[in-house]
Short mmCIF file of C-alpha atoms and ligand atoms in Angstrom, two decimals:
data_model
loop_
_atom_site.label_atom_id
_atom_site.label_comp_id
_atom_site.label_asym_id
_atom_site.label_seq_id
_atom_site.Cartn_x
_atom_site.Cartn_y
_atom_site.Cartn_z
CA UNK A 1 -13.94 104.45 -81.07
CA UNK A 2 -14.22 101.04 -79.53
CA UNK A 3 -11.51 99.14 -81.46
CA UNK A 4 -10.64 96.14 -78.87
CA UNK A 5 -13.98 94.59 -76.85
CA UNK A 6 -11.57 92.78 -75.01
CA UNK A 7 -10.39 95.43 -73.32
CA UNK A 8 -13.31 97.19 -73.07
CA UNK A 9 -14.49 94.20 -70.55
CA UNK A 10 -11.57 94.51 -68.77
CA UNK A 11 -11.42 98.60 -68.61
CA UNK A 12 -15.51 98.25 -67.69
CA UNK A 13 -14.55 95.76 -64.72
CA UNK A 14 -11.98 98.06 -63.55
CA UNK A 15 -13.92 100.79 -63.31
CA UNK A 16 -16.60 99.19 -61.50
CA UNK A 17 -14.16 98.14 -59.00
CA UNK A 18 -12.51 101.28 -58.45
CA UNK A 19 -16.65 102.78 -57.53
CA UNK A 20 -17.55 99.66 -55.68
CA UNK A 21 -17.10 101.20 -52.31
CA UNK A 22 -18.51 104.56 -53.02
CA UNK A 23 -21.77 103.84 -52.34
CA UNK A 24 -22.31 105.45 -49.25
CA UNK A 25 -21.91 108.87 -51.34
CA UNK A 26 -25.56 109.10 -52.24
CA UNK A 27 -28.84 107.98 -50.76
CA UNK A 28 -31.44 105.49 -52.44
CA UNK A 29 -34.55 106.83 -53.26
CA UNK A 30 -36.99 105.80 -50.44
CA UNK A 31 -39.87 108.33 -51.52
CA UNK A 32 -41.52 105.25 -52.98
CA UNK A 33 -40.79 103.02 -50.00
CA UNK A 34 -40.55 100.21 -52.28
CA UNK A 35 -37.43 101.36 -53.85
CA UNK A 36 -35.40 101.51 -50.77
CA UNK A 37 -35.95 97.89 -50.73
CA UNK A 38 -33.27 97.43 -53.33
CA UNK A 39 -29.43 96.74 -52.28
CA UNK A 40 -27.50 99.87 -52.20
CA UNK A 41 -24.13 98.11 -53.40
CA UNK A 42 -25.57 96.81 -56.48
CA UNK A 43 -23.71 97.49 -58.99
CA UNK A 44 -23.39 97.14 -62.73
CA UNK A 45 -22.70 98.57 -66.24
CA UNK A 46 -23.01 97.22 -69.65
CA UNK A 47 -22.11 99.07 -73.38
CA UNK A 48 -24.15 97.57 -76.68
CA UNK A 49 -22.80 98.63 -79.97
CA UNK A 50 -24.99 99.05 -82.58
CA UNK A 51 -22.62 96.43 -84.49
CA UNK A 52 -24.35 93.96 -82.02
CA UNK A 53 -21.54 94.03 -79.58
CA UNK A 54 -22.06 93.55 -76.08
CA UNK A 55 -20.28 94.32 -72.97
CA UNK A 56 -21.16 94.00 -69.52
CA UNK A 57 -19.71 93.73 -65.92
CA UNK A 58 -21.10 93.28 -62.22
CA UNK A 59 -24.62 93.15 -62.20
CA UNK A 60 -25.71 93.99 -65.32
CA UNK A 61 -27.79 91.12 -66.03
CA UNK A 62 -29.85 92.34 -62.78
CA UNK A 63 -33.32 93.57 -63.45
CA UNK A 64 -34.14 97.12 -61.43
CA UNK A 65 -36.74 99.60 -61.40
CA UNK A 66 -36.52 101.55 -64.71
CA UNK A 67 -38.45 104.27 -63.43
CA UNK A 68 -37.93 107.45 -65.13
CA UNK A 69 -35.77 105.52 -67.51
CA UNK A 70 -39.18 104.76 -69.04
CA UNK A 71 -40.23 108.77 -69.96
CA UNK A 72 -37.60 107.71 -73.15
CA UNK A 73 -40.23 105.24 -74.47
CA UNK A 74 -43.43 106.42 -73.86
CA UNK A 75 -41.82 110.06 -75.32
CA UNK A 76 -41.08 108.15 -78.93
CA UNK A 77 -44.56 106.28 -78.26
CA UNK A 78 -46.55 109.46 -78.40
CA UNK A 79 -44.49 111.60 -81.19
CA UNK A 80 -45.25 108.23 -83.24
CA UNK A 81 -48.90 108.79 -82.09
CA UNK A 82 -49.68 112.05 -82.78
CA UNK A 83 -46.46 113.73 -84.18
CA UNK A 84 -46.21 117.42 -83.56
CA UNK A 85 -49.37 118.04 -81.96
CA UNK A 86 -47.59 116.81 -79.12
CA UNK A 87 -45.10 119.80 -79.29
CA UNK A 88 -48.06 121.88 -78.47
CA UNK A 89 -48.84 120.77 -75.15
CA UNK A 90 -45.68 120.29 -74.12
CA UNK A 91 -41.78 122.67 -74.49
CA UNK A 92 -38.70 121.37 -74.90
CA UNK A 93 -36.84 123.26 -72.62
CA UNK A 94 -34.48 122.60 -69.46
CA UNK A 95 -36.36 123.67 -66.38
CA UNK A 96 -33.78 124.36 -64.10
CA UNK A 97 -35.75 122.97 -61.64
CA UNK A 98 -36.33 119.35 -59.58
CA UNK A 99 -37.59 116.67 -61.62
CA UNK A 100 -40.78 116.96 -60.01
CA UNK A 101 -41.19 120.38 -59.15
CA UNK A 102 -44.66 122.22 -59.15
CA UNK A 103 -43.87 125.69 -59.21
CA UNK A 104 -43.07 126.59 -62.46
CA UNK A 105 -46.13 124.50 -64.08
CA UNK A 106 -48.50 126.77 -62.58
CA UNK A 107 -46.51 130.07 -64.02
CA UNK A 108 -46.53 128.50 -67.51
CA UNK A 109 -49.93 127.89 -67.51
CA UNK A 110 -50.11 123.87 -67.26
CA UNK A 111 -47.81 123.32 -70.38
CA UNK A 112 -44.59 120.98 -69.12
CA UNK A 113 -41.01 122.81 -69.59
CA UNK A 114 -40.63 119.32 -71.65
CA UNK A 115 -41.23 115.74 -71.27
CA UNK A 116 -38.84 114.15 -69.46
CA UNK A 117 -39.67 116.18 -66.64
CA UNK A 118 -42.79 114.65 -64.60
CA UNK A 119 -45.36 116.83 -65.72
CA UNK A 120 -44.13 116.38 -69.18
CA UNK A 121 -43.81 112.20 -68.50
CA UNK A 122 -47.67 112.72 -67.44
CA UNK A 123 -48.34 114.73 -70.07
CA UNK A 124 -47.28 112.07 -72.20
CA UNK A 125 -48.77 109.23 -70.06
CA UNK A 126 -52.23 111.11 -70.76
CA UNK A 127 -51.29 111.46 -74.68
CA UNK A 128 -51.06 107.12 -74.35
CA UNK A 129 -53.79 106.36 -72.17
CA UNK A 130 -56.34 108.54 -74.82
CA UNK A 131 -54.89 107.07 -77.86
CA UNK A 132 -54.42 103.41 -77.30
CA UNK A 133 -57.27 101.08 -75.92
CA UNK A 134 -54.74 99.10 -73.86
CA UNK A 135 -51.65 102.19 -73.19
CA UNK A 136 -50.03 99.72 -70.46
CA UNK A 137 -49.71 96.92 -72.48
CA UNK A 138 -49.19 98.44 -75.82
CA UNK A 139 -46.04 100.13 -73.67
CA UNK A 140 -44.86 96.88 -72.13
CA UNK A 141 -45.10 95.40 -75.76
CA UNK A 142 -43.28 98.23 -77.36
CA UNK A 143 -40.43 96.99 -74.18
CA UNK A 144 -40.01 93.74 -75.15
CA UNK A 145 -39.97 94.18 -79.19
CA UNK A 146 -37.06 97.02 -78.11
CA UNK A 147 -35.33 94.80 -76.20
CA UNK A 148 -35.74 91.68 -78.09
CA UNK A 149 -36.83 89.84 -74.57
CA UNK A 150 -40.27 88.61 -73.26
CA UNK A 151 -39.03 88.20 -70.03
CA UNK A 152 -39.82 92.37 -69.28
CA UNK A 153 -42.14 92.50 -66.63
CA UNK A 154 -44.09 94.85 -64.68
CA UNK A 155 -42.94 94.72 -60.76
CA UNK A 156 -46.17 95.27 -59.29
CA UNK A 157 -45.12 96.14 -55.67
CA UNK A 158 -42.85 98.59 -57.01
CA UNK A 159 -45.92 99.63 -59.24
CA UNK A 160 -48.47 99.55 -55.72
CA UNK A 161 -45.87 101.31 -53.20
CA UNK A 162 -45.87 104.67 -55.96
CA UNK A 163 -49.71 104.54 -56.17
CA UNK A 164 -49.42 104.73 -52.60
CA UNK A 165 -47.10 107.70 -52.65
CA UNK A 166 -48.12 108.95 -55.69
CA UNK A 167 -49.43 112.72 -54.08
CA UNK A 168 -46.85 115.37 -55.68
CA UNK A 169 -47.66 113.72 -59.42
CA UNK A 170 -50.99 113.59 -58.89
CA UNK A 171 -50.63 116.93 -57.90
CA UNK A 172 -48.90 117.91 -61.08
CA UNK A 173 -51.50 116.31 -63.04
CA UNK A 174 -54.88 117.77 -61.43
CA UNK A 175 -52.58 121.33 -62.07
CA UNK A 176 -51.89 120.17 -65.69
CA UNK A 177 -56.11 119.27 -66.32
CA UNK A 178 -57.28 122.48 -64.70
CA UNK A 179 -55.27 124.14 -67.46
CA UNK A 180 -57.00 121.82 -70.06
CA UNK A 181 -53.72 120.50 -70.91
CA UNK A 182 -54.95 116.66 -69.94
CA UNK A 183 -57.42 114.62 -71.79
CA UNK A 184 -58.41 111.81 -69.63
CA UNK A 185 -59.13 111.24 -65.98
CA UNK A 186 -55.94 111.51 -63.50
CA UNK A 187 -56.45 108.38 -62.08
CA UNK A 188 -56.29 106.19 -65.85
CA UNK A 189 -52.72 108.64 -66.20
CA UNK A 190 -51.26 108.13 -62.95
CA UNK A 191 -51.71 104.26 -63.21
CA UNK A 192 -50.38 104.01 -67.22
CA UNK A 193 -47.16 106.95 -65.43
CA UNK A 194 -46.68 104.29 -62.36
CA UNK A 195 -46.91 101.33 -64.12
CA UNK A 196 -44.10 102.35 -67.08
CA UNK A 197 -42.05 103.41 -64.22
CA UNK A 198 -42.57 99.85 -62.44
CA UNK A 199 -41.43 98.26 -65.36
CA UNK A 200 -37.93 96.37 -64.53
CA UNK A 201 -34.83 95.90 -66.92
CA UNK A 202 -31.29 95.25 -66.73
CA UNK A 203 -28.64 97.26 -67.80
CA UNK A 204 -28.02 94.82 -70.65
CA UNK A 205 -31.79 95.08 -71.99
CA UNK A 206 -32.08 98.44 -71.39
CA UNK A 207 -28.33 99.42 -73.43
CA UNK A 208 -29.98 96.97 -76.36
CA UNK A 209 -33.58 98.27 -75.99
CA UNK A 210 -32.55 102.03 -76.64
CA UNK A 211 -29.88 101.22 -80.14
CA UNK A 212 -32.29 102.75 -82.46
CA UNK A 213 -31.76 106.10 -80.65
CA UNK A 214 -27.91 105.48 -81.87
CA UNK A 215 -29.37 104.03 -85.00
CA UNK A 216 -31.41 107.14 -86.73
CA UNK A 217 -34.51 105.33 -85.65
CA UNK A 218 -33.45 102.23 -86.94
CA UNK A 219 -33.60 99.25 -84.64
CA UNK A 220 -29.99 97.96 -85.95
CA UNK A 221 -31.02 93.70 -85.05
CA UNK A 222 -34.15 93.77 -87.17
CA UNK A 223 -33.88 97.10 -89.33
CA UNK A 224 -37.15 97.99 -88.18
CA UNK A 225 -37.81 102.07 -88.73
CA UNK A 226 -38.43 102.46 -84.55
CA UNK A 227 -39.16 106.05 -85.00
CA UNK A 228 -37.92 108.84 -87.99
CA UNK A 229 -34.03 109.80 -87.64
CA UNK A 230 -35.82 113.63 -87.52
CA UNK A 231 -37.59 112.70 -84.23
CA UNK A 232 -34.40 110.16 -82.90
CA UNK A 233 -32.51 113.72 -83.20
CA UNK A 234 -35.26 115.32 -81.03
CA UNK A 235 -34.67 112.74 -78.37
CA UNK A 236 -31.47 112.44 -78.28
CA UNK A 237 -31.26 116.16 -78.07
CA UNK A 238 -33.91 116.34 -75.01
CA UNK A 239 -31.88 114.06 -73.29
CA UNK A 240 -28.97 116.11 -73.67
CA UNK A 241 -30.32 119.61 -72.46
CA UNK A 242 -32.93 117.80 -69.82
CA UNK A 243 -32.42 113.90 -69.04
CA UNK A 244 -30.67 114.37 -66.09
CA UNK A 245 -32.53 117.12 -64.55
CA UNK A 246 -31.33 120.03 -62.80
CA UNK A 247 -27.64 118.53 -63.54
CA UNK A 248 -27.88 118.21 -67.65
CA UNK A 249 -25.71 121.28 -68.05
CA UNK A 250 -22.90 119.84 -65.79
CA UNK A 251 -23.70 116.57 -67.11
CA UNK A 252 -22.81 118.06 -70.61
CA UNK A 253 -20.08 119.82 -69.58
CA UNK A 254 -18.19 117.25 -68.00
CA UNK A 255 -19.53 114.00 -70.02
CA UNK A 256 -21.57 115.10 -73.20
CA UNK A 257 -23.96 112.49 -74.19
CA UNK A 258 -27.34 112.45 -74.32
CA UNK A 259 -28.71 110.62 -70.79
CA UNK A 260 -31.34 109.71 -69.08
CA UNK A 261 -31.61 108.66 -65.72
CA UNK A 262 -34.08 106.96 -62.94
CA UNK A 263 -34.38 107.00 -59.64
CA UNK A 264 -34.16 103.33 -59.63
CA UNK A 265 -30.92 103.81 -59.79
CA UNK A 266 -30.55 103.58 -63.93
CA UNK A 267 -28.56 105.76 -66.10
CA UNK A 268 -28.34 105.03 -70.11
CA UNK A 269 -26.67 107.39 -72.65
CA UNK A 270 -26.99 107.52 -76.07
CA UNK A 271 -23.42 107.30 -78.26
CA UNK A 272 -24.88 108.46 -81.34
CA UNK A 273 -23.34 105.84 -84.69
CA UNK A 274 -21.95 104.05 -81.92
CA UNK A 275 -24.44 102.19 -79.18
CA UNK A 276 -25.49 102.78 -75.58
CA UNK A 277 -24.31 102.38 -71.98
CA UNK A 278 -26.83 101.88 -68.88
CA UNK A 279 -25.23 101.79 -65.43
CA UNK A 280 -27.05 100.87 -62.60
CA UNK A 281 -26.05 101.51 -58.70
CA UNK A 282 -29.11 102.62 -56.34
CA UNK A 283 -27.27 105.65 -54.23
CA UNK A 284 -28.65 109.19 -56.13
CA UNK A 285 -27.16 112.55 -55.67
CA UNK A 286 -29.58 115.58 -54.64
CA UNK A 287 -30.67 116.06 -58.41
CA UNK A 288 -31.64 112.21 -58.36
CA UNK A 289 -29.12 111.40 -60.37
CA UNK A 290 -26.85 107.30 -59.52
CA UNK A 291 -23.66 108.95 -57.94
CA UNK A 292 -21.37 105.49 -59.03
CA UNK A 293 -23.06 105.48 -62.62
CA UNK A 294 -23.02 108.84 -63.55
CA UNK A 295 -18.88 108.38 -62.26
CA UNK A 296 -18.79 105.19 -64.74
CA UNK A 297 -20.34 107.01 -67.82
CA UNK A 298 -17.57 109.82 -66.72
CA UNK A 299 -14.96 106.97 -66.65
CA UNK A 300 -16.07 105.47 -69.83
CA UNK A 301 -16.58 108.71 -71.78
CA UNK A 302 -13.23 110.11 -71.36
CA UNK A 303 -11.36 106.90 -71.50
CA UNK A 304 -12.79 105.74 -75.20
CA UNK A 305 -13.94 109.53 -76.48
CA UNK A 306 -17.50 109.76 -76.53
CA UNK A 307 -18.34 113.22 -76.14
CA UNK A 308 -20.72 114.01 -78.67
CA UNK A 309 -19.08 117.71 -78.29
CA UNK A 310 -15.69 116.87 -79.93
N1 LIG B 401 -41.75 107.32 -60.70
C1 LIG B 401 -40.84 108.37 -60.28
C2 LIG B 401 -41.60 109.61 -59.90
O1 LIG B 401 -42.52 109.96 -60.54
C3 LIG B 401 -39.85 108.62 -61.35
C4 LIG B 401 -38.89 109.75 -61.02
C5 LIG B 401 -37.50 109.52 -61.55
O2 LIG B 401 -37.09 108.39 -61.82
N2 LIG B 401 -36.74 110.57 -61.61
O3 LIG B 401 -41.27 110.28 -58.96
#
């Protein structure tokens, strides 16, 4: 795959130039006013191999909103929890639908098409806050032990502007406890969802935090079993029928790796053997989706052969 890192730096930086002035082709998120705060030409990329290898360019040492970024974690948080009794409360399906739609929730009866989805993130959220005394910090620990870096924080007016604006996933959630499909009380779950989605990383601490999902499990710096390779499989293969939304089968059909995105702006893929990539550039497409990083993990893809599908 990647043979020469030197030219990978100088392939990444040339790609990042060439989508440096597409920015105006999408729209930061401003739905959570805090987020349209951020700089829409930021711009940056970085690929980690799990050989310890690491390659960045732009801003990729620039810490941004993880948001939805963050429904990876806390997903491989709860299956460590409570293993497959989470499979019964939520699918693991593609639901064809906005990331945080409503409609088909109440048709299925309160149970999440799958987690990576917001019901299925709050779902999960709700899974963390009733089996851990402290579910916030336990999931900023779980960050910084990933990502081998203390300096993970919590952005807190990212964290108050969603609390704010919070409505449609509180929404979700009330919906999701009339069914009986929630534990504890919505307000405890919307501030453990809000808070994982204020957490901010870079693209480089992000690409390192998520190597054990390229690693069977295995975090590949200490060896430490992160999760089983059985249940790295069922991420990895969530993320590539769901993680980015209503586009995953395009996404797959034109790139074909596992993702996940945010609407911070983030993307990360998974190169399963191999490592990870997160882009980051604010302007998302209608699905939510970075416009410039979901073109970089395009660019990158076809130029060194990742497709999973080959
Ligand atoms: N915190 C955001 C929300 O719930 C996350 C959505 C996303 O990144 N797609 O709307």
């Amino acid at each position: 795959m990647i043979k020469d890192i030197d030219n990978l730096k100088v392939k990444l930086a040339a790609f990042l130039e060439a989508q440096r002035p597409l920015y105006t082709q999408g729209k930061v998120a401003d739905y959570i006013p805090a987020l349209a705060e951020v700089c829409p030409k930021s711009i940056g990329a970085c690929v980690a191999t799990i050989n310890g290898k690491v390659v960045g360019a732009g801003d990729y040492q620039v810490p941004f909103s993880i948001q939805s970024i963050s429904k990876v974690f806390g997903l491989v948080m709860a299956m460590n929890r409570i293993g497959d009794d989470l499979w019964q409360r939520v699918s693991m399906e593609p639901s064809g639908q906005a990331f945080n739609s409503i409609i088909q929730l109440e048709w299925e009866k309160g149970v999440p098409r799958n987690p990576v989805i917001n019901a299925g993130a709050l779902l999960v959220a709700d899974v963390l806050t009733s089996h851990f005394s402290a579910s916030k910090l336990a999931f900023l620990s779980f960050m910084r032990k990933l990502s081998h870096d203390d300096s993970v924080y919590i952005d807190c007016h990212v964290y108050e502007s969603e609390l704010a604006h919070g409505n449609r996933n509180a929404a979700l959630a009330y919906l999701m406890k009339s069914f009986g499909n929630i534990e504890s009380e919505i307000p405890e779950v919307l501030s453990h969802y809000f808070t994982q989605c204020a957490i901010a990383m870079s693209c480089e601490q992000l690409a390192n935090s998520l190597l054990f999902l390229a690693n069977k499990g295995i975090d590949p710096v200490t060896n430490e079993v992160i999760c089983s390779p059985k249940d790295a499989h069922r991420v990895n293969a969530i993320l590539s029928t769901s993680g980015m939304y209503d586009q995953s089968g395009e996404f797959a059909f034109s790139i074909g790796l596992p993702a996940k995105s945010g609407v911070g702006g983030g993307v990360i893929a998974i190169v399963p053997n191999y490592g990870v990539i997160c882009t980051w550039s604010p302007p998302l497409n209608s699905f939510g989706n970075s416009v410039i990083g979901t073109n970089l993990l395009a660019n990158l893809a076809e130029e060194l052969g990742l497709s999973i599908y080959h």
